[in-house]
Short mmCIF file of C-alpha atoms in Angstrom, two decimals:
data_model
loop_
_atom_site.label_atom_id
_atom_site.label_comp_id
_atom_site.label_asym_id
_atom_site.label_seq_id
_atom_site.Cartn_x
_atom_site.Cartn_y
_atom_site.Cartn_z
CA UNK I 8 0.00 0.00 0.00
CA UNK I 9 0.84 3.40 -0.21
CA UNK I 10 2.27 4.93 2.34
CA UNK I 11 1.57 9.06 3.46
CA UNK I 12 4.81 11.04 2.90
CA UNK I 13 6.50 8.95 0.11
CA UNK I 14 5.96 9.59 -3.75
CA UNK I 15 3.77 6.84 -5.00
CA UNK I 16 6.34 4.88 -7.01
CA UNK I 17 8.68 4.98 -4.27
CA UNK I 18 7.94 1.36 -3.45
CA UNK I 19 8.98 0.56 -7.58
CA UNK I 20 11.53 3.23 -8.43
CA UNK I 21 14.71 1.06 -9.12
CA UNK I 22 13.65 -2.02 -7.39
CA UNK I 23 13.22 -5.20 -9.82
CA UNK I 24 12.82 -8.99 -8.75
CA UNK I 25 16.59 -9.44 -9.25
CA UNK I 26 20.09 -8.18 -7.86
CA UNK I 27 22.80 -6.91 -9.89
CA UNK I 28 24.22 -9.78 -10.67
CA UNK I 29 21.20 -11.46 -12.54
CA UNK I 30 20.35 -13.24 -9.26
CA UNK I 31 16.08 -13.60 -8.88
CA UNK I 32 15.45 -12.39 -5.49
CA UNK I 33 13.01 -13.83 -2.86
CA UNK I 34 10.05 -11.82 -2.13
CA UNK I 35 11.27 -10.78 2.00
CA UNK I 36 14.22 -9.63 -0.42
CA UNK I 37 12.64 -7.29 -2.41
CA UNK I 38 10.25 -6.36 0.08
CA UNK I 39 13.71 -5.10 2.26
CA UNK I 40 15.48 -3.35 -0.93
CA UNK I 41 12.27 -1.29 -0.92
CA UNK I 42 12.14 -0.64 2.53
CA UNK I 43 15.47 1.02 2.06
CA UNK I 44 14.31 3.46 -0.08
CA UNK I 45 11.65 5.20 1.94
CA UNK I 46 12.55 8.11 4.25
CA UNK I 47 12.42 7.12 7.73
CA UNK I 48 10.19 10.12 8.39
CA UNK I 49 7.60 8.81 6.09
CA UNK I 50 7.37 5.78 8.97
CA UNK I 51 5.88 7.94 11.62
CA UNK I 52 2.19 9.39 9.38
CA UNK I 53 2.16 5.52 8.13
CA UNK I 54 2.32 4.32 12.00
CA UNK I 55 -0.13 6.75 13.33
CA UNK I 56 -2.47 5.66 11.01
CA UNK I 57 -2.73 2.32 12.95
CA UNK I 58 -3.78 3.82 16.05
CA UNK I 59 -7.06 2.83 16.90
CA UNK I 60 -6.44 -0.32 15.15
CA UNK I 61 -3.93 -1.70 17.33
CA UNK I 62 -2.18 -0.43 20.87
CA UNK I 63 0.84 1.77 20.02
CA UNK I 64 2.53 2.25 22.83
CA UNK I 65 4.13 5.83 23.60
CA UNK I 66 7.40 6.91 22.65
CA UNK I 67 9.30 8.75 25.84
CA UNK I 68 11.69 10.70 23.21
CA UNK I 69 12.79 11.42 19.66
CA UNK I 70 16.04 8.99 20.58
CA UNK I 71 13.70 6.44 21.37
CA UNK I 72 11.10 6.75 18.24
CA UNK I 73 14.90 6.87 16.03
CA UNK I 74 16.37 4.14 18.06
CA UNK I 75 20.07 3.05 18.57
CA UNK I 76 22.49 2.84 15.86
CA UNK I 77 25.79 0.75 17.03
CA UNK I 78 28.73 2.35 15.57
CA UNK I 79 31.11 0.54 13.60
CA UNK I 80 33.53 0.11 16.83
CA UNK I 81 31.98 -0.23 20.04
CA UNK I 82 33.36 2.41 23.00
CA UNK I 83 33.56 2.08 26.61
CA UNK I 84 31.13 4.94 28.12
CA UNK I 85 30.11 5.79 31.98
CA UNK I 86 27.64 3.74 33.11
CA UNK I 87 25.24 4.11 36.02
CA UNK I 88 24.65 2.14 39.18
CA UNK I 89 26.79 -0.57 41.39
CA UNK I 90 26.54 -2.67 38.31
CA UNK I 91 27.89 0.10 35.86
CA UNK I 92 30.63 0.73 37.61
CA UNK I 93 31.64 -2.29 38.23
CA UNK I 94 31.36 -3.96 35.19
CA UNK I 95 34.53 -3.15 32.73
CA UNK I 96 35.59 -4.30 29.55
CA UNK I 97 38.96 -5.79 30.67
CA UNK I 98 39.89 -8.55 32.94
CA UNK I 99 42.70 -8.61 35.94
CA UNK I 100 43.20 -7.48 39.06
CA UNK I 101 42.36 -4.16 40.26
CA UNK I 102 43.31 -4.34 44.00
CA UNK I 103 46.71 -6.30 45.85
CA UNK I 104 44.32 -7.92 48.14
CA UNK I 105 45.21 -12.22 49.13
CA UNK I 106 42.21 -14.21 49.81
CA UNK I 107 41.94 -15.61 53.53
CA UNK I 108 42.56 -19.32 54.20
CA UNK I 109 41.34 -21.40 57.23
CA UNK I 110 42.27 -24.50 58.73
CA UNK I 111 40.62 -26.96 56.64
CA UNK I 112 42.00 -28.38 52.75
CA UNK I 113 38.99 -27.13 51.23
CA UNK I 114 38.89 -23.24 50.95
CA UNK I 115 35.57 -21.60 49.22
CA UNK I 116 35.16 -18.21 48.37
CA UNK I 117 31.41 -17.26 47.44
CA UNK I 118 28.28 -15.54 48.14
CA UNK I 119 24.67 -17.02 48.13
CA UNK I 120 23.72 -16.25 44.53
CA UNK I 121 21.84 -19.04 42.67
CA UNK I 122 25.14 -20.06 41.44
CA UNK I 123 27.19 -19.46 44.60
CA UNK I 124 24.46 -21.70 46.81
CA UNK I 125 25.27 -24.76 44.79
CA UNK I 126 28.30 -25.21 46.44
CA UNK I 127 27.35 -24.22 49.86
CA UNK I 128 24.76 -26.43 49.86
CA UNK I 129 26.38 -29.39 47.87
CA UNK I 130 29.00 -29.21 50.44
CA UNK I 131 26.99 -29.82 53.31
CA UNK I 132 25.49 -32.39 51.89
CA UNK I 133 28.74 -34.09 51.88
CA UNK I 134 29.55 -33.00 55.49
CA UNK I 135 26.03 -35.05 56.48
CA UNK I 136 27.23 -38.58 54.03
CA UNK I 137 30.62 -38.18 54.66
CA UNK I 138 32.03 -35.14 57.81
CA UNK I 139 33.63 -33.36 54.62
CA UNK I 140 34.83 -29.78 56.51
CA UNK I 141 35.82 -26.41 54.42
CA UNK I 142 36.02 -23.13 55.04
CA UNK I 143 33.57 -20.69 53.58
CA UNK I 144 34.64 -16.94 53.04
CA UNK I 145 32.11 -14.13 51.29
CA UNK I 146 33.24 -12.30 48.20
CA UNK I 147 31.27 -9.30 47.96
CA UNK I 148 30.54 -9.01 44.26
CA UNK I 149 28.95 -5.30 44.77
CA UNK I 150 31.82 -4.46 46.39
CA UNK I 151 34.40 -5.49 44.08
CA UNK I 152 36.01 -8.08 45.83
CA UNK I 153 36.12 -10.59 42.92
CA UNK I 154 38.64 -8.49 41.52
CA UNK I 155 41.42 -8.65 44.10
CA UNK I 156 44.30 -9.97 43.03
CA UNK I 157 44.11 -13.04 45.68
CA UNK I 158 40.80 -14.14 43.76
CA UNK I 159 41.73 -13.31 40.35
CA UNK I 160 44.19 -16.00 41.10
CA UNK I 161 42.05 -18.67 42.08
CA UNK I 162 39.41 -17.42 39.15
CA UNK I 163 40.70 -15.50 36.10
CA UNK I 164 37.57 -15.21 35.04
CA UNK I 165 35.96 -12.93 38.40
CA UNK I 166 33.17 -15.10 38.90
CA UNK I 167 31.80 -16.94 42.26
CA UNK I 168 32.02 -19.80 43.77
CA UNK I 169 35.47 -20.71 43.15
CA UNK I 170 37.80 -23.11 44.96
CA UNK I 171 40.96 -24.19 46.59
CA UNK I 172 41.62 -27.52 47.41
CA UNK I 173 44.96 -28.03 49.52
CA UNK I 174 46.91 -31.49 49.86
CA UNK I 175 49.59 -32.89 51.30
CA UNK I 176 50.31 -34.12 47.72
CA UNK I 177 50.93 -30.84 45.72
CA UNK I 178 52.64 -28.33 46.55
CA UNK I 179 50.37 -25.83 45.29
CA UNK I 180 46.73 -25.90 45.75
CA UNK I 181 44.18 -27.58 43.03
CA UNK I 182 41.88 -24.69 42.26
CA UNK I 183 38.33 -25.01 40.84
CA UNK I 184 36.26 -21.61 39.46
CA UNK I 185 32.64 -22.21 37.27
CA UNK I 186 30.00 -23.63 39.59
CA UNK I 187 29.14 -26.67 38.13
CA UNK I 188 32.96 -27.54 37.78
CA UNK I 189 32.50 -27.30 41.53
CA UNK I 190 30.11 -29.74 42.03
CA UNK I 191 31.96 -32.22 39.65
CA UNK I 192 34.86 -32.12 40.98
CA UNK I 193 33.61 -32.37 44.88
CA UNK I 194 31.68 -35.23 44.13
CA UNK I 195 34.33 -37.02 42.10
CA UNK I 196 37.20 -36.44 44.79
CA UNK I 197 34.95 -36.75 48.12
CA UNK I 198 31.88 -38.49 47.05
CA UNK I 199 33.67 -42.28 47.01
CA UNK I 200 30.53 -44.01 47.55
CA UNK I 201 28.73 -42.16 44.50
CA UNK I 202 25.90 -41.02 46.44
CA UNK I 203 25.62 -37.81 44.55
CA UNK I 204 26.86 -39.16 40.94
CA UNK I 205 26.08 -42.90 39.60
CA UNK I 206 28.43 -44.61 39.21
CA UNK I 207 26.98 -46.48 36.24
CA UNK I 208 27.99 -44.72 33.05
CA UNK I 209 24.78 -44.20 31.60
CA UNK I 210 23.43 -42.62 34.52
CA UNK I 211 26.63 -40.66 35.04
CA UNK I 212 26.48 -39.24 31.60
CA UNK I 213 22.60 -38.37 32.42
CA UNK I 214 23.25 -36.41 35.59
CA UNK I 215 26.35 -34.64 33.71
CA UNK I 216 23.70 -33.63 31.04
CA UNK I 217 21.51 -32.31 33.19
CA UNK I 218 24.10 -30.43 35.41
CA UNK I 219 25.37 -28.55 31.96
CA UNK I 220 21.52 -28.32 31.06
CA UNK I 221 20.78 -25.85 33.67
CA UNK I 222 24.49 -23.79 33.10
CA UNK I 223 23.25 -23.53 29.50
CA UNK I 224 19.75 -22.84 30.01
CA UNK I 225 20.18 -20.72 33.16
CA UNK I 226 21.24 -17.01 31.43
CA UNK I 227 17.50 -17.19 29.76
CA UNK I 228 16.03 -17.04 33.20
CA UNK I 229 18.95 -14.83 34.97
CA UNK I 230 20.14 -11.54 34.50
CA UNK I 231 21.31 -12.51 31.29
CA UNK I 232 17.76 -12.42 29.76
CA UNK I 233 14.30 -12.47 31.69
CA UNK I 234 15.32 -11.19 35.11
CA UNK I 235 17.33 -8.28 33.30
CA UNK I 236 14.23 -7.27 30.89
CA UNK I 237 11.38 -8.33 33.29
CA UNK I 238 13.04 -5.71 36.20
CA UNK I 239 14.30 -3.08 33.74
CA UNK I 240 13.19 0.74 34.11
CA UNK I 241 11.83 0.35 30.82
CA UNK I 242 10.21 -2.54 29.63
CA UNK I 243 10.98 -3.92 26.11
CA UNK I 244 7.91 -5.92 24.47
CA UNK I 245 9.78 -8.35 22.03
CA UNK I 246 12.70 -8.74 24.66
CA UNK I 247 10.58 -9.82 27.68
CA UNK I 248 8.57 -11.90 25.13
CA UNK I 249 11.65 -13.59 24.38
CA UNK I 250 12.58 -14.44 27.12
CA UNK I 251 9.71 -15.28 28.90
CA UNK I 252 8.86 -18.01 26.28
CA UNK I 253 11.86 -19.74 26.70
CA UNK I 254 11.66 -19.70 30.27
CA UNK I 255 8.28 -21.41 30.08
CA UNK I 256 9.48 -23.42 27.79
CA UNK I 257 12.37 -24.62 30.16
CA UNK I 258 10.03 -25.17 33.35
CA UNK I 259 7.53 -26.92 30.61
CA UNK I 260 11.00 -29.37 29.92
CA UNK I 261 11.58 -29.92 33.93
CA UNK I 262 7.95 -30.67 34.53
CA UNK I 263 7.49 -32.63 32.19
CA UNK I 264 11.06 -35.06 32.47
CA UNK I 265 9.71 -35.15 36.61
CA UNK I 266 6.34 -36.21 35.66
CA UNK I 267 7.65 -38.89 33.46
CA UNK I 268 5.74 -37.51 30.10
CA UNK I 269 8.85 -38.23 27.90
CA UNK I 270 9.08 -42.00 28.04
CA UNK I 271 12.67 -41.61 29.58
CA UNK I 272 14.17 -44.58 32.37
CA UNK I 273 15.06 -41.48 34.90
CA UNK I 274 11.74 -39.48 34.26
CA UNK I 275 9.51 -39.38 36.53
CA UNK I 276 10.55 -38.51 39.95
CA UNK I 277 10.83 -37.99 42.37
CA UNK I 278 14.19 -36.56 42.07
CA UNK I 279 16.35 -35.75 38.20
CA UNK I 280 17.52 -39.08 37.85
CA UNK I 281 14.30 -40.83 39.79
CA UNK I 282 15.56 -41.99 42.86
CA UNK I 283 19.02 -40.79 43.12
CA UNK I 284 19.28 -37.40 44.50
CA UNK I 285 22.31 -35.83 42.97
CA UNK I 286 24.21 -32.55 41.77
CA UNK I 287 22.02 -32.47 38.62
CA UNK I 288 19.07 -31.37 41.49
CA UNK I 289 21.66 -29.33 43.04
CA UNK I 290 22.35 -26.90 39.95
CA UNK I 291 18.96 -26.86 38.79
CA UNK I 292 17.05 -26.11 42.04
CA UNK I 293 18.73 -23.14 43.10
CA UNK I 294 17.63 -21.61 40.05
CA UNK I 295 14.28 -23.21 39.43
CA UNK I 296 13.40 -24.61 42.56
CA UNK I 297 13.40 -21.86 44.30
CA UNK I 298 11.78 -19.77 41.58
CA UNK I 299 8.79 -22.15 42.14
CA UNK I 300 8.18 -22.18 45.39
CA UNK I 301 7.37 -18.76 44.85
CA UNK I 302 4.92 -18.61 42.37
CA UNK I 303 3.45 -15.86 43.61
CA UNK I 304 5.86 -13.09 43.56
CA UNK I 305 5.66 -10.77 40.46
CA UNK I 306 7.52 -12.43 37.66
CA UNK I 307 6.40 -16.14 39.37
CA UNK I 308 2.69 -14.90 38.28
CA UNK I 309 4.00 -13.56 35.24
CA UNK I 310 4.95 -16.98 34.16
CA UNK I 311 2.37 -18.80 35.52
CA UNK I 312 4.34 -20.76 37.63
CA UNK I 313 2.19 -22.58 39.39
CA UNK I 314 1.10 -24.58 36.20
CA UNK I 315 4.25 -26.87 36.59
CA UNK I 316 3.40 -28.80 39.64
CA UNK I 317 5.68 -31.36 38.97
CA UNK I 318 8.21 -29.00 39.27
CA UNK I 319 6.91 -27.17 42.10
CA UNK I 320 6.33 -30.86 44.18
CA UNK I 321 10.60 -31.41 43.41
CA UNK I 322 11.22 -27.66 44.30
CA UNK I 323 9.37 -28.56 47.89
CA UNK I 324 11.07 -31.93 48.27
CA UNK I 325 14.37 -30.89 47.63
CA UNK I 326 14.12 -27.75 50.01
CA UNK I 327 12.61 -30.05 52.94
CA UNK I 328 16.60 -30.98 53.06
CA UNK I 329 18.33 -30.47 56.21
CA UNK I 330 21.82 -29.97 54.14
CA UNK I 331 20.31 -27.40 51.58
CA UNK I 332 18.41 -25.34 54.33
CA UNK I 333 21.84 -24.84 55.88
CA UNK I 334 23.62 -24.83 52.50
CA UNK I 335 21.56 -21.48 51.39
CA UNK I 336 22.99 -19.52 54.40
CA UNK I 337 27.01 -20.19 53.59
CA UNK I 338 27.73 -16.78 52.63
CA UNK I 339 24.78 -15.10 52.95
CA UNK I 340 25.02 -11.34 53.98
CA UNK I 341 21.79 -10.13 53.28
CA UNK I 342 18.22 -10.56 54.61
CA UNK I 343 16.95 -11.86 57.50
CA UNK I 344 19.77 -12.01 60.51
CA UNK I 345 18.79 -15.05 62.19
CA UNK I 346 19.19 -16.43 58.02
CA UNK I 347 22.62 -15.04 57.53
CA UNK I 348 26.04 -16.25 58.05
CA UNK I 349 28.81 -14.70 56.66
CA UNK I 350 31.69 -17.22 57.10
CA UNK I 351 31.39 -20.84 57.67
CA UNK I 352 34.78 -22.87 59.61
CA UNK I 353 32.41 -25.60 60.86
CA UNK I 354 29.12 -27.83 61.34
CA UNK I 355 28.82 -25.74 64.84
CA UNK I 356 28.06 -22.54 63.19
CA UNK I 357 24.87 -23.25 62.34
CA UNK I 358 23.82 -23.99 65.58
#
């Protein structure tokens, strides 16, 4: 159709069903050559003609209603908030700072984030199977301290929960940085009786997959995608669309596996892999899990979380666990007092 603004043969002028080179294009294609040739200002009459037809929503400001162009090499600029000014484009150090060490071999340095409560809990639930001890210290992400150069050393990459596992062995301690690297490797050095992993291969390669399932899937849910666009100052239609389909889509894949809808040998509950509780739960339930046990918060309603109850019946069972009620408060410096606790040297300091 014609559109207000634009000479009526703007749509034809110059544009045939083939490139340059002889090539017949595709319809989108010559639909997009022709789109190149209208002033953007002969967008706006065109789109105000469709109010009343369908909600428009407001533009705040002529940036806005002309939108961002990247230039051709992206440049640093200030940002605002904790975040912004955190955040850099460059890795390293900024601070000669060591990290502390206690008396026991394993040293962990983390804060209870989703991803930092994985191995807080996972390692009390090796201190109930097995008296495992460690040392938990906080790394204040808002405050910088992930980029001192004692942590920097024991993650390049600035990220918590990290590691350090000293032995009589090595002279230098075995260090361990990504979360579910965490988990791995405390279950395949401490866990001897494979409590936490099967030992049978097959299994072992399904509670690996669904470990690396929830780092993959995760960022959709996180700050990387929903969280970020669901909580932002100013919402972005297609972008919390986006991101809210996948994440339905994701708690649609988890309630379905735990309600045993996809034929699978380790679908069905109660736990990941049936029976077994193991780190597979671990990873996924301090994202998920506790997610849906509360449905009811904004975003929970958004999603309609309380449509999986499969998902919300694991969430619950998993949670009723002495080891991951104490394993949520390693590192916690936020919230409720009586929930914190900063450090963690031993079983006692829960009590």
């Amino acid at each position: 159709r014609h559109i207000a603004g634009t000479p009526k043969n703007s749509l034809q002028e110059g544009t045939t069903d083939s490139n340059e080179s002889g090539t017949r294009l595709r319809p989108a294609e010559m639909w997009t050559a022709a789109c190149r040739r209208i002033p953007r200002r002969a967008f706006i009459p065109a789109a105000r003609s469709l109010v009343g037809r369908r909600p428009v929503r407001a533009l705040s400001s002529a940036a806005e209603m002309e939108g961002y162009t990247p230039p051709k090499v992206w440049k640093d600029k200030e940002r605002p908030g904790v975040w912004g000014k955190l955040n850099q484009p460059y890795a390293g150090a900024r601070e000669t700072r060591d990290v502390p060490r206690g008396e026991h071999a394993l040293q962990l340095y983390s804060l209870a984030t989703p991803n930092g409560m994985k191995a807080g809990i996972f390692l009390e639930e090796l201190y109930d199977q097995y008296k495992v001890e460690y040392d938990a210290w906080p790394i204040n992400i808002s405050e910088g301290d992930q980029f001192t150069s004692g942590f920097v050393q024991v993650n390049p990459n600035s990220k918590i929960p990290a590691l350090l596992h000293y032995t009589d062995d090595l002279k230098e301690p075995v260090r361990v940085f990504e979360s579910a690297s965490v988990l791995l490797y405390l279950a395949d050095t401490f866990d001897t009786d494979h409590h936490f992993v099967p030992k049978d291969p097959k299994l072992r390669a399904e509670c690996i997959s669904w470990l690396f399932w929830q780092v993959g899937a995760a960022p959709s849910l996180g700050g990387g995608g929903f969280k970020s666009f669901f909580s932002a100052d100013v919402k972005i239609e297609s972008a919390i669309d986006k991101y809210a389909l996948e994440v339905k889509r994701q708690f649609d894949v988890l309630d379905r596996h735990l309600g045993g809808k996809d034929g699978d040998s380790t679908g069905g509950g109660p736990y990941m892999l049936g029976k077994q509780y193991t780190i597979a739960d671990v990873a996924i339930w301090t994202w998920y899990g506790l997610r849906a046990l509360d449905p009811n918060s904004v975003d929970g309603e958004f999603l309609g979380l309380s449509s999986y109850p499969n998902v919300m019946a694991w969430a619950q069972r998993v949670a009723d666990r002495k080891a991951v009620q104490r394993g949520q408060r390693v590192n916690q410096v936020w919230g409720d007092e009586s929930e914190q606790l900063a450090e963690r040297h031993s079983r006692t300091d829960f009590d």
